[in-house]
Coordinates of C-alpha atoms in Angstrom, one line a residue:
I1 CA 51.6 -16.2 96.0
K2 CA 48.7 -14.6 94.4
A3 CA 45.5 -16.4 94.9
M4 CA 43.1 -17.0 91.9
G5 CA 39.7 -16.8 91.9
L6 CA 37.0 -18.6 94.0
G7 CA 38.1 -16.6 97.3
A8 CA 38.7 -18.9 100.1
A9 CA 38.5 -21.8 97.4
A10 CA 41.4 -20.7 95.9
F11 CA 43.8 -22.2 94.0
A12 CA 47.4 -21.5 93.8
V13 CA 51.0 -23.2 93.4
T14 CA 52.4 -24.1 96.5
G15 CA 54.1 -27.3 98.1
C16 CA 51.4 -30.2 100.1
M17 CA 51.3 -29.1 103.7
N18 CA 53.8 -31.4 105.5
A19 CA 52.3 -33.8 107.3
S20 CA 54.4 -33.4 110.4
G21 CA 53.4 -30.0 111.1
S22 CA 49.9 -30.9 111.2
R23 CA 48.1 -30.6 114.4
A24 CA 46.5 -33.8 114.5
A25 CA 49.9 -35.1 114.5
K26 CA 50.7 -34.0 118.0
S27 CA 47.6 -35.6 119.4
K28 CA 46.3 -38.9 119.4
R29 CA 46.3 -40.3 115.8
P30 CA 42.4 -40.7 114.8
N31 CA 40.8 -43.9 113.3
I32 CA 39.9 -43.2 109.4
I33 CA 37.0 -44.5 107.8
L34 CA 36.6 -44.3 104.2
M35 CA 33.2 -44.8 102.8
M36 CA 32.4 -45.2 99.0
A37 CA 29.0 -45.7 97.3
D38 CA 28.9 -46.5 93.5
D39 CA 27.2 -45.1 90.2
M40 CA 25.5 -42.7 92.7
G41 CA 24.5 -39.2 91.3
Y42 CA 25.7 -36.1 93.2
S43 CA 21.4 -35.2 94.6
D44 CA 20.8 -38.5 95.7
I45 CA 21.5 -38.0 99.1
G46 CA 19.2 -36.4 101.4
C47 CA 21.9 -33.9 102.5
Y48 CA 22.5 -33.3 98.9
G49 CA 19.1 -32.4 98.4
G50 CA 17.9 -36.0 97.6
E51 CA 14.4 -37.4 98.4
I52 CA 15.8 -40.7 99.3
R53 CA 15.9 -41.6 102.9
T54 CA 19.6 -41.3 104.0
P55 CA 19.2 -40.3 107.8
N56 CA 22.5 -41.6 109.1
L57 CA 24.4 -40.1 106.1
N58 CA 22.3 -36.6 106.8
G59 CA 23.3 -37.1 110.8
L60 CA 27.0 -37.0 109.6
A61 CA 26.7 -34.2 107.4
A62 CA 24.8 -32.3 110.2
G63 CA 27.5 -33.2 113.0
G64 CA 30.7 -32.3 109.8
L65 CA 31.2 -30.9 106.7
R66 CA 30.0 -31.3 103.5
F67 CA 31.9 -29.9 100.3
T68 CA 30.3 -29.1 97.3
Q69 CA 33.1 -28.9 94.7
F70 CA 34.8 -32.4 95.3
Y71 CA 35.6 -34.4 92.4
N72 CA 36.1 -38.3 91.3
T73 CA 37.3 -39.2 87.7
A74 CA 34.2 -40.2 86.2
R75 CA 34.6 -44.3 86.3
C76 CA 34.6 -47.3 88.8
C77 CA 38.2 -48.5 88.7
P78 CA 40.1 -45.5 87.9
T79 CA 38.7 -43.9 91.1
R80 CA 39.1 -46.3 93.3
A81 CA 43.1 -46.6 91.8
S82 CA 43.4 -43.2 92.2
L83 CA 41.6 -43.0 95.7
M84 CA 44.0 -45.7 97.2
T85 CA 47.3 -44.4 95.8
G86 CA 46.6 -40.2 96.0
L87 CA 47.8 -40.4 92.3
Y88 CA 45.8 -39.6 89.0
Q89 CA 44.9 -43.3 87.7
H90 CA 47.7 -43.3 84.7
Q91 CA 50.5 -42.9 87.3
A92 CA 49.2 -46.1 89.2
G93 CA 48.4 -48.1 85.9
V94 CA 44.5 -47.9 85.5
G95 CA 44.3 -45.4 83.1
H96 CA 41.3 -47.0 81.3
M97 CA 39.3 -50.3 83.0
M98 CA 41.0 -53.7 83.9
N99 CA 42.6 -54.9 80.9
D100 CA 45.9 -54.6 79.7
R101 CA 46.3 -52.0 77.0
G102 CA 49.8 -52.4 76.4
F103 CA 51.1 -49.2 78.1
E104 CA 52.8 -48.8 81.4
S105 CA 49.5 -46.6 82.2
Y106 CA 46.8 -48.7 81.0
R107 CA 48.2 -52.1 82.4
G108 CA 44.6 -52.4 84.2
D109 CA 46.7 -53.5 87.3
L110 CA 48.3 -51.2 90.0
N111 CA 52.1 -50.9 89.2
N112 CA 54.5 -51.3 92.1
R113 CA 55.5 -47.7 91.5
C114 CA 52.7 -46.7 93.9
V115 CA 51.7 -47.2 97.7
T116 CA 47.7 -47.7 98.9
I117 CA 46.8 -45.6 102.1
A118 CA 46.6 -48.9 103.7
E119 CA 50.7 -49.6 103.3
V120 CA 51.6 -46.2 104.3
L121 CA 49.3 -46.3 107.4
K122 CA 50.3 -49.6 108.4
Q123 CA 54.1 -48.6 108.4
A124 CA 52.7 -45.6 110.4
G125 CA 51.3 -48.3 113.3
Y126 CA 47.6 -48.8 111.7
N127 CA 45.7 -51.9 111.8
T128 CA 44.1 -51.6 108.2
Y129 CA 40.5 -53.1 107.4
M130 CA 38.8 -53.4 104.0
S131 CA 35.0 -54.2 103.4
G132 CA 33.6 -54.5 99.7
K133 CA 34.8 -53.6 96.0
W134 CA 38.2 -53.8 95.5
H135 CA 38.3 -53.6 91.4
V136 CA 41.7 -52.3 90.8
T137 CA 43.4 -55.8 89.3
R138 CA 42.7 -57.2 86.4
H139 CA 43.6 -60.6 87.9
R140 CA 40.1 -62.1 89.7
G141 CA 40.6 -65.9 89.2
P142 CA 40.4 -68.2 93.0
E143 CA 43.9 -69.1 92.0
G144 CA 45.4 -65.7 91.2
P145 CA 47.9 -64.3 90.6
K146 CA 47.2 -61.9 94.1
H147 CA 49.9 -59.7 93.9
N148 CA 47.4 -56.6 93.9
W149 CA 44.7 -58.2 96.0
P150 CA 43.8 -56.3 99.2
R151 CA 45.8 -58.3 101.8
Q152 CA 49.0 -58.6 99.3
R153 CA 48.4 -54.0 99.2
G154 CA 48.1 -53.6 102.7
Y155 CA 45.2 -54.7 104.3
D156 CA 45.3 -57.2 107.9
R157 CA 41.5 -58.1 106.8
F158 CA 39.0 -58.0 103.9
F159 CA 36.1 -59.2 103.0
G160 CA 34.5 -58.3 99.5
T161 CA 34.8 -58.8 95.9
I162 CA 38.0 -58.2 93.9
H163 CA 35.9 -57.8 90.7
G164 CA 33.7 -54.5 90.1
A165 CA 29.9 -55.6 89.5
G166 CA 27.7 -58.4 89.9
S167 CA 24.6 -59.9 91.7
F168 CA 23.4 -58.5 95.0
Y169 CA 22.3 -62.3 95.8
D170 CA 25.5 -64.2 94.7
P171 CA 28.3 -61.5 93.8
C172 CA 31.2 -62.4 91.2
S173 CA 34.7 -63.2 93.2
L174 CA 32.9 -63.2 96.5
T175 CA 36.5 -63.2 98.6
R176 CA 37.4 -63.4 102.7
D177 CA 41.3 -62.8 102.6
N178 CA 42.8 -64.4 99.9
T179 CA 40.4 -67.1 99.7
Q180 CA 37.4 -67.0 97.6
I181 CA 33.7 -68.0 98.7
P182 CA 30.5 -68.5 98.2
P183 CA 27.5 -66.5 99.6
G184 CA 26.6 -68.9 102.0
S185 CA 23.0 -68.4 103.3
D186 CA 20.2 -68.0 101.5
D187 CA 19.2 -64.4 103.0
F188 CA 22.8 -63.1 101.7
Y189 CA 22.4 -59.4 100.2
Y190 CA 25.8 -57.9 99.8
T191 CA 25.3 -54.4 100.9
N192 CA 24.8 -55.6 103.6
A193 CA 27.3 -58.1 104.1
I194 CA 29.4 -55.4 103.0
S195 CA 28.4 -53.4 106.3
D196 CA 27.9 -56.1 108.5
N197 CA 31.6 -57.0 108.1
A198 CA 32.6 -53.6 108.5
V199 CA 30.8 -53.8 111.8
T200 CA 32.5 -56.8 112.9
F201 CA 36.1 -55.5 111.9
I202 CA 35.4 -52.2 114.6
R203 CA 34.3 -54.6 117.1
E204 CA 36.8 -56.9 116.8
H205 CA 39.8 -54.4 117.0
K206 CA 41.0 -54.9 120.3
T207 CA 44.8 -53.3 119.8
D208 CA 45.5 -49.9 121.0
N209 CA 46.4 -49.3 117.9
P210 CA 44.4 -46.6 115.4
F211 CA 42.8 -48.5 112.6
F212 CA 41.9 -47.3 109.0
M213 CA 39.1 -48.9 107.1
Y214 CA 37.7 -49.0 103.6
V215 CA 34.3 -49.5 102.8
A216 CA 33.3 -49.9 99.2
Y217 CA 30.0 -50.5 98.4
T218 CA 28.9 -51.5 94.9
A219 CA 25.2 -49.9 95.7
P220 CA 23.4 -48.1 93.4
H221 CA 25.5 -49.9 90.6
W222 CA 23.8 -52.0 88.3
P223 CA 21.7 -54.4 88.5
M224 CA 19.2 -53.1 90.5
H225 CA 18.7 -55.6 92.9
A226 CA 17.2 -54.5 96.6
L227 CA 15.4 -56.0 99.3
P228 CA 11.5 -56.0 99.5
Q229 CA 10.7 -54.1 102.6
D230 CA 13.5 -51.4 101.2
I231 CA 11.5 -51.2 97.9
A232 CA 8.2 -50.9 99.4
R233 CA 9.3 -47.9 101.2
Y234 CA 9.5 -45.8 98.3
K235 CA 6.3 -47.3 96.2
G236 CA 4.8 -44.3 94.2
R237 CA 7.2 -41.9 95.3
Y238 CA 8.7 -41.5 91.6
A239 CA 4.7 -41.5 89.8
G240 CA 5.7 -37.6 89.1
G241 CA 8.2 -38.5 86.6
W242 CA 12.1 -37.6 86.1
D243 CA 11.4 -33.7 85.4
A244 CA 9.3 -33.3 88.6
L245 CA 12.0 -35.1 90.3
R246 CA 14.9 -32.6 88.8
A247 CA 13.0 -29.5 89.8
E248 CA 12.2 -30.3 93.2
R249 CA 16.1 -31.8 93.7
H250 CA 16.9 -28.5 92.1
K251 CA 15.1 -26.5 94.2
R252 CA 16.3 -28.6 97.5
M253 CA 19.9 -27.9 96.4
I254 CA 19.6 -24.1 96.1
E255 CA 17.9 -23.7 99.5
M256 CA 20.8 -25.7 101.3
G257 CA 23.4 -23.6 99.5
I258 CA 24.8 -26.9 97.6
V259 CA 24.2 -24.9 94.2
D260 CA 24.0 -21.6 93.4
K261 CA 20.9 -20.0 92.2
K262 CA 22.5 -18.5 89.1
W263 CA 23.5 -21.9 88.1
E264 CA 20.2 -23.1 86.0
L265 CA 19.2 -26.3 85.7
T266 CA 20.6 -28.0 82.7
P267 CA 18.1 -28.8 79.9
R268 CA 16.5 -32.2 80.1
D269 CA 18.8 -34.9 78.1
A270 CA 17.7 -34.7 74.5
K271 CA 17.9 -38.7 74.6
V272 CA 15.0 -38.6 77.2
P273 CA 11.2 -38.2 76.7
P274 CA 8.9 -35.6 79.0
W275 CA 8.0 -37.5 81.5
E276 CA 3.9 -37.3 80.0
Q277 CA 5.6 -38.9 76.5
A278 CA 7.1 -42.0 78.1
E279 CA 5.9 -45.5 77.9
D280 CA 5.9 -47.9 80.7
K281 CA 5.5 -45.7 83.6
Q282 CA 5.4 -48.1 85.7
W283 CA 8.3 -50.0 84.5
F284 CA 10.5 -46.7 84.8
Q285 CA 9.2 -46.4 88.4
R286 CA 10.1 -49.3 89.3
R287 CA 13.7 -49.0 88.4
M288 CA 14.0 -45.4 90.6
E289 CA 12.0 -47.7 93.4
V290 CA 14.5 -50.4 93.4
Y291 CA 17.8 -47.5 92.8
A292 CA 16.1 -45.1 96.0
A293 CA 16.1 -48.5 98.3
M294 CA 19.6 -49.5 97.2
V295 CA 20.8 -46.2 98.5
D296 CA 18.4 -46.3 101.6
C297 CA 20.0 -50.0 102.3
L298 CA 23.4 -48.5 102.0
D299 CA 22.2 -45.6 104.7
Q300 CA 20.9 -48.4 107.2
G301 CA 24.8 -50.2 107.0
V302 CA 26.6 -46.6 107.6
G303 CA 23.9 -46.0 110.7
R304 CA 25.3 -49.6 111.9
I305 CA 28.9 -49.0 111.3
V306 CA 28.5 -45.7 113.1
E307 CA 26.4 -47.4 116.2
Q308 CA 29.2 -49.8 116.4
L309 CA 31.9 -47.0 116.5
K310 CA 30.1 -45.6 119.4
K311 CA 29.7 -48.6 121.1
S312 CA 33.2 -48.8 121.0
G313 CA 34.3 -45.6 122.0
H314 CA 35.6 -44.9 118.7
L315 CA 33.1 -41.7 117.5
E316 CA 35.0 -38.9 118.7
N317 CA 38.4 -39.4 117.6
T318 CA 37.3 -41.2 113.8
L319 CA 37.5 -39.3 110.4
I320 CA 34.9 -40.7 108.7
F321 CA 34.7 -39.8 104.7
F322 CA 32.1 -40.2 102.5
L323 CA 31.6 -39.8 98.7
A324 CA 30.7 -41.9 95.4
D325 CA 33.2 -43.1 92.5
N326 CA 31.8 -41.7 89.5
G327 CA 28.3 -39.6 88.6
G328 CA 24.9 -41.4 88.2
C329 CA 25.5 -44.0 85.8
A330 CA 23.2 -43.7 81.9
E331 CA 24.3 -47.4 80.8
E332 CA 20.9 -49.2 80.0
Y333 CA 22.6 -52.4 80.8
G334 CA 20.1 -55.4 80.7
S335 CA 16.9 -52.9 79.9
R336 CA 16.8 -53.0 76.1
G337 CA 15.3 -55.2 73.8
A338 CA 12.9 -58.3 74.6
I339 CA 12.5 -60.3 77.8
K340 CA 15.7 -63.2 77.9
P341 CA 15.1 -65.9 78.3
D342 CA 11.7 -65.9 76.9
P343 CA 9.1 -66.5 79.9
A344 CA 7.1 -68.6 77.8
K345 CA 9.9 -71.3 76.5
D346 CA 11.5 -71.0 80.2
I347 CA 13.1 -74.5 80.6
P348 CA 14.0 -76.0 84.2
L349 CA 17.6 -74.9 85.0
K350 CA 20.0 -76.6 87.2
P351 CA 20.7 -75.0 90.9
M352 CA 24.0 -74.0 91.9
D353 CA 25.2 -76.0 94.8
K354 CA 25.7 -74.1 98.0
N355 CA 29.3 -74.1 97.6
E356 CA 30.0 -73.5 94.2
L357 CA 31.6 -70.4 93.5
Q358 CA 30.0 -67.5 91.4
P359 CA 32.2 -66.4 88.4
D360 CA 30.2 -64.4 86.4
M361 CA 29.4 -60.6 86.5
Q362 CA 26.0 -61.6 85.2
P363 CA 25.0 -65.2 86.7
S364 CA 22.4 -67.0 84.2
V365 CA 20.8 -69.1 87.0
T366 CA 20.3 -68.0 90.7
R367 CA 21.1 -70.3 93.2
D368 CA 17.8 -71.9 93.5
G369 CA 17.6 -72.4 89.8
R370 CA 15.5 -69.5 88.2
P371 CA 16.7 -67.7 84.6
V372 CA 18.1 -64.3 85.3
R373 CA 16.4 -62.2 83.2
T374 CA 17.1 -59.0 81.3
G375 CA 15.1 -57.1 79.0
K376 CA 12.5 -54.0 78.7
G377 CA 9.8 -54.7 81.4
V378 CA 11.8 -56.7 83.8
M379 CA 10.3 -55.4 87.1
P380 CA 13.8 -55.3 88.8
G381 CA 14.7 -56.2 92.5
P382 CA 14.6 -59.9 92.9
A383 CA 17.3 -61.7 92.3
D384 CA 16.3 -63.0 89.1
T385 CA 16.4 -60.3 87.2
Y386 CA 19.6 -58.1 85.9
I387 CA 19.0 -54.8 84.8
A388 CA 19.7 -50.8 85.2
Y389 CA 17.7 -47.5 86.4
G390 CA 18.9 -46.2 82.8
R391 CA 19.4 -42.5 81.4
P392 CA 16.5 -41.2 82.4
W393 CA 17.2 -41.6 86.2
A394 CA 20.3 -41.1 86.3
N395 CA 19.7 -37.1 84.5
S396 CA 17.8 -36.8 87.4
S397 CA 20.6 -38.0 89.9
N398 CA 23.2 -35.9 88.4
T399 CA 20.8 -32.7 89.2
P400 CA 21.7 -29.8 88.2
F401 CA 24.5 -31.1 85.6
R402 CA 25.4 -32.4 82.5
L403 CA 26.3 -35.7 81.3
Y404 CA 27.3 -38.7 83.3
K405 CA 29.7 -41.7 84.6
H406 CA 32.4 -42.0 81.7
W407 CA 32.4 -38.4 81.0
V408 CA 34.5 -35.4 82.6
H409 CA 31.8 -32.6 82.5
E410 CA 30.6 -31.9 85.8
G411 CA 27.9 -34.3 85.8
G412 CA 30.5 -37.2 85.6
I413 CA 32.9 -36.2 88.2
S414 CA 30.7 -34.2 91.0
T415 CA 30.4 -36.3 93.9
P416 CA 29.4 -35.4 97.6
L417 CA 32.2 -35.6 100.1
I418 CA 30.8 -35.7 104.1
A419 CA 33.5 -35.2 106.7
H420 CA 33.1 -36.0 110.1
W421 CA 35.8 -36.2 112.6
P422 CA 34.3 -34.5 116.4
A423 CA 37.4 -34.2 117.9
R424 CA 39.2 -31.9 114.8
I425 CA 36.4 -30.8 112.8
T426 CA 34.7 -28.1 115.1
A427 CA 32.1 -27.3 112.5
R428 CA 28.5 -28.5 112.9
G429 CA 26.5 -28.7 109.3
E430 CA 28.5 -26.3 107.6
L431 CA 29.8 -26.4 103.6
R432 CA 33.0 -26.0 101.9
H433 CA 33.3 -24.7 98.6
Q434 CA 37.0 -25.7 98.1
P435 CA 37.6 -27.6 95.2
G436 CA 39.0 -31.0 95.5
H437 CA 39.8 -34.5 93.9
L438 CA 40.4 -38.3 95.0
I439 CA 43.9 -37.6 94.9
D440 CA 43.5 -35.9 98.4
I441 CA 42.4 -38.3 100.6
M442 CA 45.9 -39.8 100.5
A443 CA 47.4 -36.3 101.3
T444 CA 44.6 -35.7 104.3
C445 CA 45.4 -39.7 105.6
V446 CA 48.9 -38.8 105.7
D447 CA 48.6 -35.8 107.3
V448 CA 46.3 -36.8 110.1
A449 CA 48.0 -40.0 111.0
G450 CA 51.0 -38.3 111.2
A451 CA 52.9 -40.6 108.8
E452 CA 55.1 -40.9 106.3
Y453 CA 54.4 -41.0 102.5
P454 CA 57.5 -43.3 101.5
S455 CA 60.0 -42.1 98.2
E456 CA 60.8 -45.9 98.0
Y457 CA 58.5 -49.2 99.0
K458 CA 59.7 -52.7 99.0
G459 CA 62.4 -51.9 97.0
N460 CA 60.4 -50.0 94.2
R461 CA 60.8 -46.1 93.8
I462 CA 57.6 -44.3 94.4
I463 CA 56.2 -41.8 92.5
P464 CA 55.4 -38.6 94.6
M465 CA 51.7 -38.2 95.6
E466 CA 49.5 -35.3 93.8
G467 CA 47.0 -34.4 96.3
K468 CA 46.8 -31.9 98.9
S469 CA 45.8 -32.4 102.4
L470 CA 42.1 -31.3 103.1
M471 CA 43.2 -30.1 106.6
P472 CA 42.9 -26.7 105.8
A473 CA 39.5 -26.6 104.7
F474 CA 38.3 -28.3 107.6
D475 CA 39.2 -24.7 108.9
N476 CA 37.8 -23.3 106.0
K477 CA 40.8 -22.2 104.2
P478 CA 42.2 -22.6 101.2
I479 CA 43.2 -25.7 99.1
Q480 CA 46.1 -24.4 97.7
R481 CA 47.4 -26.0 94.3
E482 CA 48.1 -25.1 90.4
A483 CA 45.0 -27.4 88.7
I484 CA 43.2 -30.6 88.9
Y485 CA 43.3 -32.4 85.7
W486 CA 40.8 -35.4 83.9
E487 CA 40.8 -37.9 81.4
H488 CA 38.9 -40.9 80.4
E489 CA 38.3 -42.5 76.9
G490 CA 39.7 -39.2 75.7
N491 CA 37.4 -37.1 77.9
R492 CA 39.6 -34.3 79.1
A493 CA 39.4 -31.5 81.4
V494 CA 41.5 -29.4 83.8
R495 CA 40.2 -27.0 86.4
R496 CA 42.4 -24.1 87.4
G497 CA 40.6 -21.4 90.1
K498 CA 37.0 -20.4 88.7
W499 CA 38.1 -21.6 85.0
K500 CA 38.0 -25.1 83.5
L501 CA 38.5 -26.8 80.3
V502 CA 36.8 -29.6 79.1
S503 CA 36.0 -31.8 75.9
K504 CA 33.5 -34.5 75.5
H505 CA 35.6 -37.6 73.0
P506 CA 35.9 -36.4 70.1
G507 CA 34.7 -32.8 70.5
K508 CA 36.6 -29.6 70.5
W509 CA 37.6 -28.3 73.8
E510 CA 34.8 -26.1 76.1
L511 CA 35.8 -23.3 78.3
Y512 CA 33.5 -22.4 81.4
D513 CA 33.4 -19.9 84.6
I514 CA 32.5 -22.4 87.3
E515 CA 32.3 -19.6 89.7
A516 CA 29.8 -18.0 87.5
D517 CA 28.1 -21.1 85.4
R518 CA 29.2 -24.5 86.9
T519 CA 26.6 -26.4 85.0
E520 CA 28.7 -25.4 82.1
L521 CA 25.7 -24.4 79.6
T522 CA 28.0 -20.7 78.3
N523 CA 30.9 -21.8 76.7
L524 CA 33.6 -18.8 77.0
A525 CA 36.0 -20.3 74.6
Q526 CA 35.8 -18.0 71.9
K527 CA 35.5 -15.1 74.1
Y528 CA 38.4 -16.1 75.5
P529 CA 41.2 -17.7 73.2
E530 CA 43.9 -16.9 75.2
K531 CA 42.9 -18.4 78.6
V532 CA 42.2 -21.7 76.4
E533 CA 46.1 -22.0 75.4
Q534 CA 46.7 -21.4 78.8
L535 CA 44.7 -24.3 79.9
K536 CA 45.4 -26.5 77.0
A537 CA 49.1 -26.2 77.8
L538 CA 48.5 -26.8 81.7
Y539 CA 46.7 -30.0 80.4
K540 CA 48.8 -30.9 77.4
S541 CA 51.8 -31.2 80.3
W542 CA 50.1 -33.2 82.6
A543 CA 49.1 -35.7 80.1
A544 CA 53.0 -36.1 79.0
R545 CA 53.8 -36.4 82.7
C546 CA 51.3 -38.9 83.4
G547 CA 51.0 -41.2 80.7
V548 CA 47.9 -40.3 79.1
Q549 CA 47.7 -41.7 75.8
P550 CA 45.2 -40.7 73.2
W551 CA 42.0 -42.2 72.4
P552 CA 41.1 -44.5 71.0
L553 CA 44.0 -46.5 72.2
N554 CA 46.5 -48.2 69.8
K555 CA 47.5 -51.0 71.4
K556 CA 51.4 -51.2 71.7
G557 CA 52.9 -54.6 72.4

């Protein structure tokens, strides 16, 4: 079969690697840990060009691999559905968000025609643990239904949240196994709780079975909540503003080989003023300081997890993946308009009982009775604030690419992917430029575990997995496939070899040569109309097969 473009990163039409044929299946099966950040941009962590202090992630990258062209689905719950099932999100029933839109591919709930990585590996003899954000079911109330909660989808132990977002001090739908719980302590901070429960699961793993663990952080998704000692580390770091930050990150990314120097840095977002013209500079700086502190705290937790693996003797034969669920988020949640409630008119609020469950994504009151404030000028960090870091800094997070979470241009779908497995990945600190997608994680887990992906599960016919094992890329060989596809809210894309066809809803198709122009600045659609038609045909066939509906959705009964 003739390969198409990108040299070692080529795509080609072929079948998926047979798991039983992999070398890993013939030796001791590895533990697998899948770690994911929430709303974190491509260039935020140190080993991808960022200035944020991430020594533990940098260490994993130095001891393993960094993928430069790995992709997510551009949004939180569709990514999680795709990641967990090895399918495109529409096939798993989560074509949009956590609401039932009337179509089988848009139920906002994992369907019974998919299996999770935990379900597959559990049948292969793995113990399965999860700590963090679930967000693949619309049923999040404490009384159920719970058919799509982690314990019912293959996990032996679970600590985390069923819902997608919430206060880091008092998260909505906090759950242990199948029971929702209050935070339980005055110093509760969700990022640390996720890390600490993951550490506990490793420490208490006493069987001879290998384990699979999914660690799904909510950092650095809004609200911008961080601990004072972590925020202090970044005081003044962003006084130079977003233009300087984008330039310095881009320079480092080129030096690292993460991006090609021939790819131009995209212009500053047209809705973002030059830093010199920005008002409320202290407020803007504080937002980014808190964001950086949130990523920093996440990295500290990764360090504790790695240290426990060392103590338990597991590090050598544990495959660790780290990635993000979408690009940086330009949503201005809570950061517009006047400060509310009005500080001049505050009235005392009733504190929450320590045993009371938090039902709200955005609490109205802290546990100790302070009103939770939103609005322009609110200095984020503490529990009585609830705002995002905003479009200007998201533009920096996604350096050097266009657009953000929601969209399927490179800024919305490009993620770091670190792979660390000392027993099998012999390369140290190398880059891999092979394009890959979330759907490949299931295929890789099946491959390295010597597991069998089922055609039926609990009496239901299961959709064949869509992804390809990343094992060849560990040895710097091609990942061979026909194409990769995206759709979210009418934003569409298909990538085949070096060519990417993409449209921002409701706009026209654009064509880019990703090898020459990954920052998508030179639209070649008029120059290569036959290539446009070829890729459109591929996309149309995929969309029909996966149940993709035109946007906006017209609810179907």
